[in-house]
mmCIF file of C-alpha atoms and ligand atoms in Angstrom:
data_model
loop_
_atom_site.group_PDB
_atom_site.id
_atom_site.type_symbol
_atom_site.label_atom_id
_atom_site.label_comp_id
_atom_site.label_asym_id
_atom_site.label_seq_id
_atom_site.Cartn_x
_atom_site.Cartn_y
_atom_site.Cartn_z
ATOM 1 C CA MET A 179 31.172 14.155 5.782
ATOM 2 C CA THR A 180 31.745 14.967 9.506
ATOM 3 C CA ALA A 181 30.108 13.284 12.493
ATOM 4 C CA GLU A 182 28.504 16.787 13.179
ATOM 5 C CA ARG A 183 26.812 16.921 9.827
ATOM 6 C CA MET A 184 25.479 13.357 10.267
ATOM 7 C CA LYS A 185 24.075 14.083 13.655
ATOM 8 C CA LYS A 186 22.560 17.260 12.256
ATOM 9 C CA ALA A 187 20.871 15.391 9.312
ATOM 10 C CA ALA A 188 19.439 12.700 11.715
ATOM 11 C CA ALA A 189 18.036 15.395 13.935
ATOM 12 C CA LEU A 190 16.276 17.135 11.183
ATOM 13 C CA GLU A 191 14.833 13.765 10.102
ATOM 14 C CA ALA A 192 13.331 13.086 13.595
ATOM 15 C CA LEU A 193 11.926 16.596 13.641
ATOM 16 C CA LYS A 194 9.412 15.285 11.091
ATOM 17 C CA LEU A 195 7.927 13.067 13.704
ATOM 18 C CA VAL A 196 6.920 16.228 15.823
ATOM 19 C CA LYS A 197 3.334 17.351 15.565
ATOM 20 C CA PRO A 198 1.519 20.491 17.010
ATOM 21 C CA GLY A 199 0.485 19.927 20.510
ATOM 22 C CA MET A 200 2.930 17.147 21.406
ATOM 23 C CA LYS A 201 4.574 16.725 24.802
ATOM 24 C CA LEU A 202 8.174 15.869 24.040
ATOM 25 C CA GLY A 203 11.108 14.477 26.014
ATOM 26 C CA LEU A 204 14.366 16.193 25.209
ATOM 27 C CA GLY A 205 17.483 14.122 25.416
ATOM 28 C CA THR A 206 21.012 15.018 26.270
ATOM 29 C CA GLY A 207 24.196 15.326 24.434
ATOM 30 C CA SER A 208 25.715 16.898 21.221
ATOM 31 C CA THR A 209 23.421 15.031 18.886
ATOM 32 C CA ALA A 210 20.298 16.009 20.975
ATOM 33 C CA ASN A 211 21.310 19.535 20.941
ATOM 34 C CA PHE A 212 21.131 19.546 17.192
ATOM 35 C CA PHE A 213 17.500 18.494 17.534
ATOM 36 C CA ILE A 214 16.848 21.150 20.222
ATOM 37 C CA GLU A 215 18.336 23.757 18.052
ATOM 38 C CA ALA A 216 16.004 22.808 14.965
ATOM 39 C CA LEU A 217 12.915 22.272 17.184
ATOM 40 C CA ALA A 218 13.579 25.889 18.535
ATOM 41 C CA ALA A 219 13.430 27.251 15.013
ATOM 42 C CA LYS A 220 10.073 25.583 14.484
ATOM 43 C CA VAL A 221 8.914 26.886 17.792
ATOM 44 C CA LYS A 222 9.887 30.455 16.767
ATOM 45 C CA LYS A 223 7.603 29.940 13.825
ATOM 46 C CA GLY A 224 4.749 29.106 15.934
ATOM 47 C CA LEU A 225 4.775 25.176 16.671
ATOM 48 C CA ASP A 226 3.042 24.484 19.799
ATOM 49 C CA VAL A 227 5.033 21.830 21.939
ATOM 50 C CA LYS A 228 5.836 21.419 25.546
ATOM 51 C CA CYS A 229 9.036 19.684 26.368
ATOM 52 C CA VAL A 230 10.569 17.854 29.296
ATOM 53 C CA PRO A 231 14.438 18.178 29.536
ATOM 54 C CA THR A 232 16.528 15.230 30.669
ATOM 55 C CA SER A 233 19.331 17.228 32.133
ATOM 56 C CA LYS A 234 20.267 20.599 33.415
ATOM 57 C CA ALA A 235 22.335 21.234 30.410
ATOM 58 C CA THR A 236 19.270 20.501 28.051
ATOM 59 C CA LYS A 237 17.073 22.526 30.203
ATOM 60 C CA ASP A 238 19.465 25.546 29.931
ATOM 61 C CA LEU A 239 19.821 25.115 26.235
ATOM 62 C CA ALA A 240 16.074 24.757 25.478
ATOM 63 C CA ASP A 241 15.405 27.656 27.806
ATOM 64 C CA LYS A 242 17.832 29.874 26.026
ATOM 65 C CA LEU A 243 16.229 29.019 22.760
ATOM 66 C CA GLY A 244 12.811 29.806 23.793
ATOM 67 C CA ILE A 245 11.356 26.281 23.913
ATOM 68 C CA PRO A 246 8.296 25.882 26.236
ATOM 69 C CA LEU A 247 9.367 23.508 29.178
ATOM 70 C CA THR A 248 7.303 21.458 31.592
ATOM 71 C CA THR A 249 7.931 18.623 33.963
ATOM 72 C CA LEU A 250 7.188 14.976 33.991
ATOM 73 C CA ASP A 251 4.969 15.649 37.092
ATOM 74 C CA ALA A 252 2.761 18.120 35.066
ATOM 75 C CA HIS A 253 2.842 15.603 32.138
ATOM 76 C CA PRO A 254 3.512 12.147 33.190
ATOM 77 C CA HIS A 255 2.688 10.597 29.683
ATOM 78 C CA LEU A 256 4.630 12.012 26.837
ATOM 79 C CA ASP A 257 4.094 11.498 23.174
ATOM 80 C CA LEU A 258 7.650 11.233 22.076
ATOM 81 C CA THR A 259 11.287 11.490 23.293
ATOM 82 C CA ILE A 260 14.167 12.255 20.994
ATOM 83 C CA ASP A 261 17.484 11.481 22.309
ATOM 84 C CA GLY A 262 21.200 10.611 21.160
ATOM 85 C CA THR A 263 22.874 7.290 22.088
ATOM 86 C CA ASP A 264 26.311 5.978 22.561
ATOM 87 C CA GLU A 265 25.547 2.650 20.837
ATOM 88 C CA PHE A 266 22.739 0.944 19.260
ATOM 89 C CA ASP A 267 22.424 -2.703 18.010
ATOM 90 C CA PRO A 268 20.017 -4.156 15.262
ATOM 91 C CA GLU A 269 17.378 -4.791 17.954
ATOM 92 C CA LEU A 270 17.522 -1.057 18.894
ATOM 93 C CA ASN A 271 18.901 -1.877 22.245
ATOM 94 C CA LEU A 272 21.061 1.129 23.368
ATOM 95 C CA ILE A 273 23.993 1.982 25.627
ATOM 96 C CA LYS A 274 23.413 5.507 26.821
ATOM 97 C CA GLY A 275 24.915 7.521 29.690
ATOM 98 C CA GLY A 276 28.185 8.937 28.068
ATOM 99 C CA GLY A 277 27.063 12.321 29.076
ATOM 100 C CA GLY A 278 25.972 11.104 32.468
ATOM 101 C CA ALA A 279 22.147 11.870 32.080
ATOM 102 C CA LEU A 280 21.083 8.051 31.729
ATOM 103 C CA LEU A 281 18.878 8.087 34.793
ATOM 104 C CA LEU A 282 16.495 10.974 33.795
ATOM 105 C CA GLU A 283 16.946 9.936 30.081
ATOM 106 C CA LYS A 284 15.416 6.445 30.986
ATOM 107 C CA ILE A 285 12.768 7.901 33.085
ATOM 108 C CA VAL A 286 11.692 10.261 30.299
ATOM 109 C CA ALA A 287 11.996 7.834 27.638
ATOM 110 C CA SER A 288 10.048 5.148 29.340
ATOM 111 C CA SER A 289 7.245 7.604 30.056
ATOM 112 C CA SER A 290 6.936 8.407 26.360
ATOM 113 C CA ALA A 291 4.622 6.508 23.795
ATOM 114 C CA HIS A 292 7.614 6.518 21.405
ATOM 115 C CA MET A 293 11.292 6.988 21.560
ATOM 116 C CA ALA A 294 13.355 8.049 18.699
ATOM 117 C CA VAL A 295 17.150 7.984 18.675
ATOM 118 C CA ILE A 296 19.315 10.146 16.397
ATOM 119 C CA ALA A 297 23.017 9.162 15.774
ATOM 120 C CA ASP A 298 25.871 9.290 13.429
ATOM 121 C CA GLU A 299 26.954 6.016 11.797
ATOM 122 C CA SER A 300 29.750 5.462 14.495
ATOM 123 C CA LYS A 301 27.081 4.563 17.002
ATOM 124 C CA LYS A 302 25.907 1.547 15.084
ATOM 125 C CA VAL A 303 27.232 -1.838 16.460
ATOM 126 C CA LYS A 304 26.386 -5.527 15.917
ATOM 127 C CA THR A 305 26.668 -6.268 19.581
ATOM 128 C CA LEU A 306 26.563 -3.624 22.402
ATOM 129 C CA GLY A 307 29.569 -3.270 24.503
ATOM 130 C CA LYS A 308 32.349 -1.459 22.753
ATOM 131 C CA PHE A 309 31.387 1.515 24.572
ATOM 132 C CA PRO A 310 31.885 1.055 28.425
ATOM 133 C CA LEU A 311 28.475 0.433 30.242
ATOM 134 C CA PRO A 312 27.672 3.478 32.462
ATOM 135 C CA VAL A 313 26.194 2.295 35.802
ATOM 136 C CA GLU A 314 24.689 5.116 37.894
ATOM 137 C CA VAL A 315 25.077 4.437 41.731
ATOM 138 C CA VAL A 316 24.488 6.200 45.123
ATOM 139 C CA PRO A 317 27.856 7.600 46.445
ATOM 140 C CA PHE A 318 27.137 5.993 49.923
ATOM 141 C CA GLY A 319 28.836 2.691 50.214
ATOM 142 C CA ILE A 320 30.048 2.827 46.658
ATOM 143 C CA LYS A 321 32.757 0.213 47.232
ATOM 144 C CA ALA A 322 30.245 -2.303 48.481
ATOM 145 C CA THR A 323 28.103 -1.458 45.434
ATOM 146 C CA ALA A 324 30.963 -1.873 43.027
ATOM 147 C CA TRP A 325 31.812 -5.207 44.598
ATOM 148 C CA LYS A 326 28.299 -6.441 44.081
ATOM 149 C CA ILE A 327 28.297 -5.116 40.557
ATOM 150 C CA GLU A 328 31.312 -6.984 39.779
ATOM 151 C CA ARG A 329 30.003 -10.148 41.263
ATOM 152 C CA ALA A 330 26.938 -9.887 38.964
ATOM 153 C CA PHE A 331 29.164 -9.645 35.983
ATOM 154 C CA LYS A 332 31.098 -12.762 36.974
ATOM 155 C CA PHE A 333 27.722 -14.506 37.678
ATOM 156 C CA LEU A 334 27.014 -13.792 33.861
ATOM 157 C CA LYS A 335 30.457 -14.926 33.054
ATOM 158 C CA MET A 336 31.606 -11.324 32.009
ATOM 159 C CA GLU A 337 34.732 -9.824 32.792
ATOM 160 C CA ALA A 338 34.520 -6.285 33.747
ATOM 161 C CA LYS A 339 37.015 -3.335 33.894
ATOM 162 C CA MET A 340 35.270 -0.974 36.294
ATOM 163 C CA THR A 341 36.292 2.694 36.521
ATOM 164 C CA LEU A 342 34.897 5.449 38.668
ATOM 165 C CA ARG A 343 33.851 8.162 36.272
ATOM 166 C CA VAL A 344 36.063 11.399 37.236
ATOM 167 C CA ARG A 345 35.625 14.829 35.856
ATOM 168 C CA ASP A 346 38.277 17.717 36.547
ATOM 169 C CA GLY A 347 40.125 15.410 39.004
ATOM 170 C CA LYS A 348 37.008 14.739 41.095
ATOM 171 C CA PRO A 349 34.443 12.017 41.306
ATOM 172 C CA PHE A 350 31.869 12.873 38.481
ATOM 173 C CA ARG A 351 28.402 13.738 39.900
ATOM 174 C CA THR A 352 25.209 13.404 37.902
ATOM 175 C CA ASP A 353 22.474 16.202 38.056
ATOM 176 C CA GLY A 354 20.904 14.046 40.870
ATOM 177 C CA GLY A 355 24.196 13.967 42.676
ATOM 178 C CA HIS A 356 24.883 10.356 41.960
ATOM 179 C CA ALA A 357 28.267 8.681 40.843
ATOM 180 C CA ILE A 358 28.883 6.694 37.739
ATOM 181 C CA ILE A 359 30.878 3.493 37.396
ATOM 182 C CA ASP A 360 31.900 2.924 33.724
ATOM 183 C CA CYS A 361 32.077 -0.772 33.153
ATOM 184 C CA ALA A 362 34.131 -2.174 30.158
ATOM 185 C CA VAL A 363 32.715 -5.647 29.631
ATOM 186 C CA GLY A 364 33.146 -6.391 25.939
ATOM 187 C CA GLU A 365 30.304 -7.913 24.101
ATOM 188 C CA ILE A 366 27.027 -7.718 25.879
ATOM 189 C CA LYS A 367 25.192 -10.759 24.547
ATOM 190 C CA GLU A 368 22.090 -10.587 26.807
ATOM 191 C CA PRO A 369 21.543 -6.673 27.480
ATOM 192 C CA GLN A 370 17.964 -7.214 29.099
ATOM 193 C CA ARG A 371 19.309 -9.978 31.373
ATOM 194 C CA LEU A 372 22.322 -7.949 32.397
ATOM 195 C CA ASP A 373 20.174 -4.693 32.944
ATOM 196 C CA LYS A 374 17.700 -6.681 35.133
ATOM 197 C CA LEU A 375 20.378 -8.180 37.133
ATOM 198 C CA LEU A 376 22.362 -4.990 37.828
ATOM 199 C CA ASN A 377 19.060 -3.189 38.715
ATOM 200 C CA THR A 378 18.566 -5.736 41.607
ATOM 201 C CA ILE A 379 21.582 -4.360 43.342
ATOM 202 C CA PRO A 380 21.036 -1.990 46.194
ATOM 203 C CA GLY A 381 22.732 1.276 45.460
ATOM 204 C CA VAL A 382 22.475 0.782 41.591
ATOM 205 C CA LEU A 383 20.050 3.572 40.331
ATOM 206 C CA ASP A 384 20.050 2.367 36.909
ATOM 207 C CA THR A 385 22.283 1.303 33.992
ATOM 208 C CA GLY A 386 22.738 2.874 30.570
ATOM 209 C CA LEU A 387 21.210 -0.364 28.910
ATOM 210 C CA PHE A 388 17.924 0.800 27.228
ATOM 211 C CA THR A 389 16.087 -2.331 26.039
ATOM 212 C CA GLY A 390 12.701 -2.308 24.265
ATOM 213 C CA ILE A 391 12.378 1.420 24.755
ATOM 214 C CA CYS A 392 13.637 2.772 21.410
ATOM 215 C CA GLY A 393 11.382 2.417 18.411
ATOM 216 C CA ILE A 394 13.234 4.047 15.679
ATOM 217 C CA VAL A 395 16.759 5.171 14.999
ATOM 218 C CA PHE A 396 17.593 7.861 12.541
ATOM 219 C CA MET A 397 21.286 7.440 11.700
ATOM 220 C CA GLY A 398 23.183 10.079 9.676
ATOM 221 C CA THR A 399 25.572 8.639 7.066
ATOM 222 C CA PRO A 400 27.505 10.466 4.318
ATOM 223 C CA LYS A 401 24.753 8.957 1.822
ATOM 224 C CA GLY A 402 21.796 10.370 3.705
ATOM 225 C CA VAL A 403 19.786 9.399 6.787
ATOM 226 C CA LYS A 404 18.989 5.743 7.319
ATOM 227 C CA GLU A 405 16.058 4.583 9.455
ATOM 228 C CA PHE A 406 15.994 1.456 11.596
ATOM 229 C CA LYS A 407 12.698 0.276 13.163
ATOM 230 C CA ARG A 408 12.361 -2.072 16.093
ATOM 231 C CA LYS A 409 10.433 -5.064 15.044
ATOM 232 C CA ALA A 410 7.312 -5.659 16.973
HETATM 233 C C1 5RP B 521 23.891 11.273 27.795
HETATM 234 C C2 5RP B 521 23.692 10.289 26.583
HETATM 235 C C3 5RP B 521 23.990 10.887 25.170
HETATM 236 O O1 5RP B 521 22.743 10.663 24.446
HETATM 237 C C4 5RP B 521 25.064 9.923 24.567
HETATM 238 O O2 5RP B 521 26.179 10.055 25.447
HETATM 239 C C5 5RP B 521 25.389 10.364 23.091
HETATM 240 O O3 5RP B 521 25.996 11.756 23.078
HETATM 241 P P1 5RP B 521 26.477 12.521 21.911
HETATM 242 O O4 5RP B 521 25.134 12.796 21.051
HETATM 243 O O5 5RP B 521 27.051 13.634 22.347
HETATM 244 O O6 5RP B 521 27.325 11.508 21.112
HETATM 245 O O7 5RP B 521 23.205 9.157 26.746
HETATM 246 O O8 5RP B 521 23.772 10.722 28.904
#
């Protein structure tokens, strides 16, 4: 079974959580897009929902498919966010940000009563860190910020290979105009501690570590969709 079919199967399973009247957060990426397409089909049949997109790409797709959109300012408390991930561990800690939308994704997910993640089985890991950790930073003073990030990794006895994300030969910019430093650090044994530490650095806007936010993962496999729930 292709990763695409596993992503779609997971998206369809997550759609079952959506109830009329809900305010939803819509994630970003190829897996989230499957959810958005499936949701749009329900909306066409009369499902009443209002959605907050986590990126321009998601906003454009949802708009095109006729999904009613709103903002977090109009609805600061959402019922449910559905998003993809780059990795998830057994505690449902995540690494996100491969698509560069991590900051808005974290703001939206943490404003939701529940976050459901949809993924194919390649995203499941024992310990986070195979995927380089994206850290979103302000472009001003980026070298000074990068130095402080490296120092933070050293403090936690982690060795980091840090790369400024580039797209089309130019430094990548998020929807908010920020840069991303991808940090290949190997196993992240204490994701919460690392996230907290990196977030104390001036110039760091956020990291792709989502800890204690995701409540359920729907993972598509060739044998069907598996569910993982976060222990209370
Ligand atoms: C975007 C993200 C995505 O959810 C993550 O990169 C997974 O993407 P995909 O579903 O395309 O594999 O965090 O910032």
